[in-house]
């Protein structure tokens, strides 16, 4: 049996422990003596506790977990005064930034109810999101600049499971979601750590190939999509793990199937249609179609959640421009599961995608050492938001366009050509 084969006999509890171990040792690469700041929903407590145990056994000096509670979040929309929605716990985010600066690692457990805020006033939802984005910015910058080791893993939660599997009894839905998480994060393999090492090496190989090609643009063609995307000057393709500024090797997303880079913020033209619904901060946006001109969204439509989409791109000027381009083959385990997770961490790794808003400075050569002005000169985008949306499918063709203007087939029908 190879280390990457599926371990058939492991119980759910054993798989949960494997997930926690992989999160701490492979995702975070937590160092002995390092502090850990974790965020989780109260529904994710069993996983948070396993992670806490593995972190202390790896030598963590202190694990601090900030729990959020969905029911309490809804009470705010019911009873808080209107001014509440322009307010965020700035002191908390300042504290997180201070912890990161003093050497703490960051782990987020995702697993939110994708429809939690669907029935709330979109204006209040938009204002509250904006207030948090603003307050969180200094901490987020340390993460997007990869100054610290960080990762995101997911816990199945009852509300998420029910949203994904509405035709099953709640306990069956929850078990099905756990099974899907273990499969797509390679935690169900005989040796999850070595399965991750193999996968990580493949992603690095793919990124190296694209870096050698140095395409100046990508050309997309598919149903509802006819789009040309210029890449940033000195762009770098990344994939899999990375060595953070603090010297720790980490794999920031689990699962991760993408190789990604930086588009030039002023070089996107044409029409692009989303291939999956986007769950954004508790609301669903479906049937997204946008038109770009010189990198800027000039027309945005959605068949559902149009108002939220409009608010999102009105966040600031950078929210109308692109900050990430990512390629994912249609044969990724997540795409092959055939499931829509209603969760960006999974769905973005099921399909090629682009992101509105903030770009990652690590996606240009020596980007982490460049000033904001130097980054902008190479085409980097700046925004309070970074929102991925899925444009890949088994019907998408992508060409790489060389500096001399020749187009080469890069992906055909969703697969590497
Ligand atoms: Zn991405
Ligand atoms: Zn992204």
Coordinates of C-alpha atoms and ligand atoms in Angstrom, one line a residue:
X1 CA 0.0 0.0 0.0
X2 CA 1.4 3.4 -0.9
X3 CA 1.4 6.3 1.6
X4 CA -1.0 8.2 -0.7
X5 CA -3.6 5.3 -0.8
X6 CA -6.9 5.8 1.1
X7 CA -6.8 4.4 4.7
X8 CA -10.1 2.5 4.7
X9 CA -10.4 1.6 8.3
X10 CA -9.8 4.8 10.1
X11 CA -12.7 6.1 12.3
X12 CA -14.1 9.6 12.1
X13 CA -12.4 10.4 15.4
X14 CA -9.0 9.2 14.1
X15 CA -9.4 11.2 10.9
X16 CA -10.2 14.3 13.0
X17 CA -7.0 13.7 14.9
X18 CA -5.1 13.3 11.6
X19 CA -6.6 16.6 10.3
X20 CA -5.4 18.4 13.4
X21 CA -1.9 16.9 13.1
X22 CA -1.7 17.8 9.4
X23 CA -2.9 21.4 10.2
X24 CA -0.2 21.9 12.9
X25 CA 2.7 20.1 11.3
X26 CA 2.2 20.6 7.6
X27 CA -0.2 23.6 7.3
X28 CA 1.4 25.8 10.0
X29 CA 4.8 24.1 10.4
X30 CA 4.4 25.4 14.0
X31 CA 7.8 25.8 15.7
X32 CA 8.5 24.9 19.3
X33 CA 8.1 28.0 21.5
X34 CA 5.9 29.7 19.0
X35 CA 2.5 31.2 20.1
X36 CA -0.6 30.4 18.1
X37 CA -3.7 32.5 17.6
X38 CA -6.7 30.5 16.3
X39 CA -10.2 31.6 15.3
X40 CA -13.1 29.2 15.2
X41 CA -16.8 29.0 15.5
X42 CA -18.2 27.4 18.6
X43 CA -19.4 24.5 16.3
X44 CA -15.8 23.8 15.5
X45 CA -14.7 23.2 19.1
X46 CA -13.9 19.5 18.7
X47 CA -11.4 20.2 16.0
X48 CA -10.1 23.3 17.8
X49 CA -9.3 21.2 20.9
X50 CA -7.5 18.6 18.8
X51 CA -5.4 21.3 17.2
X52 CA -4.7 22.8 20.6
X53 CA -3.4 19.5 21.8
X54 CA -1.2 18.9 18.8
X55 CA 0.1 22.5 19.0
X56 CA 1.1 22.1 22.7
X57 CA 2.7 18.7 21.9
X58 CA 4.7 20.5 19.2
X59 CA 6.0 22.9 21.8
X60 CA 3.6 25.9 21.4
X61 CA 4.2 28.4 24.2
X62 CA 0.5 29.5 24.2
X63 CA -2.6 28.8 22.1
X64 CA -5.3 31.5 22.2
X65 CA -8.6 30.6 20.5
X66 CA -11.1 33.3 19.7
X67 CA -14.6 31.7 19.3
X68 CA -17.4 33.2 17.3
X69 CA -21.0 32.2 17.8
X70 CA -23.6 32.3 14.9
X71 CA -26.6 32.9 17.2
X72 CA -24.9 35.9 18.8
X73 CA -24.0 37.3 15.4
X74 CA -27.7 37.2 14.4
X75 CA -28.8 38.9 17.7
X76 CA -26.8 41.9 16.6
X77 CA -28.9 42.2 13.4
X78 CA -32.1 41.9 15.5
X79 CA -31.4 44.2 18.4
X80 CA -28.3 46.4 17.9
X81 CA -28.6 50.1 17.1
X82 CA -28.0 51.2 13.5
X83 CA -24.6 52.7 14.3
X84 CA -23.4 49.3 15.5
X85 CA -22.9 48.2 11.8
X86 CA -20.2 50.8 11.2
X87 CA -18.3 49.5 14.2
X88 CA -15.7 46.7 14.6
X89 CA -13.6 45.5 17.5
X90 CA -10.5 47.4 16.4
X91 CA -8.7 46.7 19.7
X92 CA -9.1 42.9 19.0
X93 CA -7.6 43.1 15.5
X94 CA -4.8 45.5 16.7
X95 CA -4.1 42.8 19.3
X96 CA -3.9 40.1 16.6
X97 CA -1.5 42.3 14.6
X98 CA 0.6 42.8 17.7
X99 CA 0.7 39.0 18.3
X100 CA 1.8 38.3 14.7
X101 CA 4.5 41.0 15.0
X102 CA 5.8 39.3 18.2
X103 CA 6.1 36.0 16.5
X104 CA 2.7 34.2 16.8
X105 CA 1.4 31.9 14.0
X106 CA -2.2 32.2 12.8
X107 CA -4.7 29.4 12.2
X108 CA -8.3 29.9 11.1
X109 CA -10.9 27.2 11.2
X110 CA -13.4 27.8 8.5
X111 CA -16.8 26.2 8.4
X112 CA -19.3 29.1 8.7
X113 CA -23.0 28.7 7.9
X114 CA -23.0 29.9 4.2
X115 CA -26.5 31.3 4.5
X116 CA -26.3 32.8 8.0
X117 CA -26.9 36.4 6.9
X118 CA -29.0 35.7 3.8
X119 CA -32.1 37.3 5.3
X120 CA -30.5 40.3 6.9
X121 CA -30.4 43.8 5.5
X122 CA -27.7 43.8 2.8
X123 CA -26.8 47.4 3.7
X124 CA -26.0 46.4 7.3
X125 CA -24.2 43.3 6.2
X126 CA -22.1 45.4 3.8
X127 CA -21.3 48.1 6.4
X128 CA -20.4 45.5 9.0
X129 CA -18.1 43.7 6.6
X130 CA -16.4 47.0 5.6
X131 CA -15.8 47.9 9.2
X132 CA -14.2 44.6 9.9
X133 CA -12.1 44.7 6.7
X134 CA -10.8 48.1 7.7
X135 CA -10.0 47.2 11.3
X136 CA -8.4 43.9 10.3
X137 CA -6.2 45.4 7.6
X138 CA -3.0 45.8 9.6
X139 CA -3.2 42.2 10.7
X140 CA -4.2 41.0 7.2
X141 CA -1.3 42.8 5.6
X142 CA 1.1 40.7 7.7
X143 CA -0.6 37.6 6.3
X144 CA -0.8 38.7 2.7
X145 CA 2.8 39.7 2.8
X146 CA 3.6 36.2 4.2
X147 CA 5.5 37.6 7.2
X148 CA 4.2 34.8 9.4
X149 CA 3.3 31.2 9.1
X150 CA -0.4 30.7 8.8
X151 CA -3.0 28.3 7.5
X152 CA -6.8 27.8 7.1
X153 CA -8.5 24.4 7.7
X154 CA -12.1 23.6 7.8
X155 CA -14.4 21.9 10.3
X156 CA -17.8 20.5 9.3
X157 CA -20.6 22.3 11.2
X158 CA -24.3 21.4 11.3
X159 CA -25.5 24.5 9.5
X160 CA -22.9 24.1 6.7
X161 CA -23.6 20.4 6.3
X162 CA -27.4 21.1 6.1
X163 CA -26.8 23.8 3.5
X164 CA -24.7 21.3 1.4
X165 CA -26.9 18.2 1.9
X166 CA -30.4 19.6 2.4
X167 CA -32.0 16.2 1.6
X168 CA -30.3 14.3 4.4
X169 CA -31.0 14.0 8.1
X170 CA -28.7 16.4 10.0
X171 CA -26.4 13.8 11.5
X172 CA -26.0 12.0 8.1
X173 CA -25.3 15.4 6.4
X174 CA -22.7 16.2 9.0
X175 CA -21.0 12.8 8.6
X176 CA -21.0 13.2 4.8
X177 CA -19.4 16.7 5.1
X178 CA -16.7 15.3 7.4
X179 CA -16.0 12.5 4.9
X180 CA -15.7 15.1 2.0
X181 CA -13.3 17.3 4.1
X182 CA -11.1 14.3 5.0
X183 CA -11.0 13.2 1.3
X184 CA -10.3 16.6 -0.3
X185 CA -7.6 17.5 2.3
X186 CA -5.9 14.1 1.8
X187 CA -6.3 13.4 5.5
X188 CA -7.9 10.0 4.7
X189 CA -4.7 8.7 3.2
X190 CA -2.5 6.1 4.8
X191 CA 0.2 8.7 5.5
X192 CA -1.4 12.1 5.2
X193 CA 1.9 14.0 5.8
X194 CA 3.7 12.2 3.0
X195 CA 0.7 12.6 0.7
X196 CA 0.9 16.3 1.3
X197 CA 4.6 16.4 0.5
X198 CA 4.0 14.7 -2.8
X199 CA 1.2 17.0 -3.7
X200 CA 3.2 20.1 -2.6
X201 CA 6.1 19.1 -4.9
X202 CA 3.7 18.7 -7.8
X203 CA 2.2 22.2 -7.3
X204 CA 5.8 23.7 -7.1
X205 CA 6.7 21.9 -10.4
X206 CA 3.6 23.4 -12.2
X207 CA 4.4 26.9 -10.9
X208 CA 8.1 26.5 -12.1
X209 CA 6.8 25.6 -15.6
X210 CA 4.7 28.7 -15.8
X211 CA 7.5 30.9 -14.4
X212 CA 9.8 29.6 -17.1
X213 CA 7.1 30.5 -19.8
X214 CA 6.8 34.1 -18.6
X215 CA 3.4 34.6 -20.4
X216 CA 2.4 38.2 -20.7
X217 CA -1.4 37.4 -20.7
X218 CA -3.9 34.6 -20.5
X219 CA -6.8 34.3 -22.9
X220 CA -10.0 32.6 -21.6
X221 CA -12.8 31.1 -23.7
X222 CA -15.9 29.2 -22.4
X223 CA -19.6 29.5 -22.1
X224 CA -20.3 33.2 -21.3
X225 CA -16.6 33.9 -21.1
X226 CA -14.4 35.7 -23.6
X227 CA -11.7 37.4 -21.6
X228 CA -8.1 38.5 -21.8
X229 CA -6.1 39.0 -18.6
X230 CA -2.7 40.7 -18.6
X231 CA -0.2 39.5 -16.0
X232 CA 1.7 41.9 -13.7
X233 CA 5.2 42.9 -14.7
X234 CA 7.7 40.6 -13.0
X235 CA 4.9 38.3 -11.9
X236 CA 5.7 35.0 -10.2
X237 CA 3.5 31.9 -10.1
X238 CA 3.2 30.3 -6.7
X239 CA 1.6 27.1 -5.5
X240 CA 1.7 24.9 -2.4
X241 CA 3.8 25.8 0.5
X242 CA 6.0 28.9 1.0
X243 CA 8.7 30.0 3.4
X244 CA 7.2 32.9 5.4
X245 CA 9.2 36.0 6.4
X246 CA 9.8 34.5 9.8
X247 CA 11.6 31.6 8.1
X248 CA 8.9 29.0 8.7
X249 CA 7.7 26.8 5.8
X250 CA 3.9 26.6 5.8
X251 CA 1.0 25.6 3.5
X252 CA -1.5 28.4 3.8
X253 CA -4.7 26.7 2.6
X254 CA -5.8 23.1 3.2
X255 CA -7.0 22.0 0.8
X256 CA -5.0 23.7 -1.9
X257 CA -4.9 22.7 -5.6
X258 CA -4.1 26.1 -7.2
X259 CA -1.1 27.7 -8.8
X260 CA -1.7 31.4 -8.7
X261 CA -0.2 34.7 -9.7
X262 CA -0.8 38.5 -9.9
X263 CA -2.8 40.0 -12.8
X264 CA -2.0 43.5 -13.9
X265 CA -4.7 45.6 -12.3
X266 CA -5.3 47.7 -15.5
X267 CA -5.1 44.9 -18.0
X268 CA -8.3 42.9 -18.0
X269 CA -10.7 43.1 -20.9
X270 CA -13.9 41.2 -21.9
X271 CA -16.7 39.3 -20.3
X272 CA -16.4 36.6 -17.7
X273 CA -19.1 34.4 -16.2
X274 CA -18.8 32.6 -12.8
X275 CA -19.2 28.8 -12.9
X276 CA -20.2 28.4 -9.3
X277 CA -22.2 30.4 -6.7
X278 CA -20.2 32.6 -4.4
X279 CA -20.9 32.5 -0.7
X280 CA -19.7 35.8 0.6
X281 CA -19.9 36.5 4.4
X282 CA -23.1 34.7 4.9
X283 CA -24.9 35.6 1.7
X284 CA -25.1 33.8 -1.6
X285 CA -24.3 35.5 -4.9
X286 CA -25.3 33.4 -8.0
X287 CA -25.0 33.8 -11.8
X288 CA -22.3 36.4 -11.7
X289 CA -21.3 38.0 -15.0
X290 CA -19.0 41.0 -15.2
X291 CA -17.5 43.0 -18.0
X292 CA -14.0 44.5 -17.7
X293 CA -12.5 47.4 -19.6
X294 CA -8.8 48.3 -19.0
X295 CA -8.8 46.2 -15.8
X296 CA -11.9 47.8 -14.3
X297 CA -15.4 46.3 -13.9
X298 CA -17.7 48.4 -15.9
X299 CA -20.8 46.2 -15.6
X300 CA -21.6 43.6 -13.0
X301 CA -24.7 41.4 -12.8
X302 CA -25.9 38.5 -10.7
X303 CA -29.1 36.5 -10.9
X304 CA -29.2 36.3 -7.1
X305 CA -27.5 38.7 -4.6
X306 CA -27.0 41.5 -7.1
X307 CA -27.2 44.1 -4.4
X308 CA -24.5 42.4 -2.3
X309 CA -22.3 42.1 -5.4
X310 CA -22.8 45.8 -6.1
X311 CA -21.9 46.7 -2.5
X312 CA -18.9 44.5 -2.7
X313 CA -17.4 46.1 -5.8
X314 CA -18.3 49.6 -4.4
X315 CA -16.1 48.9 -1.3
X316 CA -13.3 50.9 -2.8
X317 CA -11.7 51.5 -6.2
X318 CA -9.5 48.4 -5.9
X319 CA -12.6 46.2 -5.4
X320 CA -13.4 46.8 -9.1
X321 CA -10.0 45.4 -10.2
X322 CA -8.4 42.0 -10.0
X323 CA -5.8 40.9 -7.4
X324 CA -5.3 37.2 -8.2
X325 CA -5.4 34.7 -11.0
X326 CA -5.4 31.0 -10.2
X327 CA -5.3 27.8 -12.4
X328 CA -6.8 24.6 -11.1
X329 CA -7.4 21.5 -13.3
X330 CA -10.9 20.1 -13.5
X331 CA -9.4 16.8 -12.3
X332 CA -8.7 18.1 -8.8
X333 CA -10.2 15.9 -6.0
X334 CA -12.6 18.7 -5.1
X335 CA -13.9 19.1 -8.6
X336 CA -14.1 15.3 -8.9
X337 CA -16.2 15.0 -5.7
X338 CA -18.9 16.8 -7.7
X339 CA -19.8 18.7 -4.6
X340 CA -20.5 22.4 -4.3
X341 CA -19.1 23.2 -0.8
X342 CA -20.6 26.8 -0.6
X343 CA -17.2 27.6 1.0
X344 CA -14.5 29.5 -1.0
X345 CA -11.7 27.5 0.5
X346 CA -13.0 24.3 -1.2
X347 CA -14.8 25.7 -4.2
X348 CA -11.9 27.9 -5.3
X349 CA -9.7 24.8 -5.3
X350 CA -12.3 23.0 -7.5
X351 CA -11.9 25.4 -10.4
X352 CA -9.7 28.0 -12.0
X353 CA -10.6 31.4 -10.4
X354 CA -9.8 35.1 -10.2
X355 CA -10.1 37.4 -7.2
X356 CA -11.4 40.9 -6.9
X357 CA -9.4 43.2 -4.7
X358 CA -6.1 43.0 -2.8
X359 CA -3.2 41.2 -4.5
X360 CA -0.5 39.2 -2.9
X361 CA 2.9 41.0 -3.1
X362 CA 4.7 37.6 -3.0
X363 CA 3.3 37.1 -6.6
X364 CA 5.9 39.5 -8.0
X365 CA 9.7 39.0 -7.9
X366 CA 11.0 40.4 -4.6
X367 CA 7.5 41.7 -4.0
X368 CA 7.8 41.5 -0.2
X369 CA 10.7 44.0 -0.4
X370 CA 9.0 46.5 -2.7
X371 CA 7.2 49.7 -1.5
X372 CA 3.5 50.1 -2.2
X373 CA 4.4 52.5 -5.0
X374 CA 6.8 50.1 -6.6
X375 CA 4.2 47.3 -6.4
X376 CA 1.5 49.5 -7.9
X377 CA 3.9 50.3 -10.8
X378 CA 4.1 46.6 -11.6
X379 CA 0.3 46.3 -11.6
X380 CA -0.4 45.3 -8.1
X381 CA -3.9 46.0 -6.8
X382 CA -4.8 47.4 -3.4
X383 CA -8.2 47.0 -1.7
X384 CA -9.9 46.3 1.6
X385 CA -11.3 43.1 0.1
X386 CA -10.0 39.9 -1.5
X387 CA -12.8 37.8 -2.9
X388 CA -12.2 34.7 -5.0
X389 CA -14.8 33.6 -7.6
X390 CA -14.8 30.6 -9.7
X391 CA -14.7 30.8 -13.5
X392 CA -13.2 27.3 -14.4
X393 CA -15.1 24.3 -15.6
X394 CA -14.7 21.3 -17.9
X395 CA -15.6 23.6 -20.7
X396 CA -13.0 26.3 -20.2
X397 CA -10.1 26.8 -22.6
X398 CA -7.1 28.9 -21.6
X399 CA -4.2 30.1 -23.8
X400 CA -1.0 31.5 -22.6
X401 CA 0.1 34.6 -24.6
X402 CA 3.8 35.1 -24.9
X403 CA 5.5 38.5 -24.9
X404 CA 5.7 38.4 -28.7
X405 CA 1.9 37.8 -28.9
X406 CA 1.8 34.1 -29.8
X407 CA -0.9 32.1 -28.1
X408 CA -0.1 28.6 -26.7
X409 CA -2.7 26.1 -25.4
X410 CA -2.4 26.0 -21.6
X411 CA -5.7 24.4 -20.6
X412 CA -8.2 22.6 -22.8
X413 CA -11.7 21.6 -21.4
X414 CA -10.4 22.4 -17.9
X415 CA -7.3 20.2 -18.0
X416 CA -3.6 21.1 -18.5
X417 CA -2.8 20.9 -22.2
Ligands
LIG1 ZN1 -6.8 31.4 -5.1
LIG2 ZN1 -7.6 34.3 -3.3

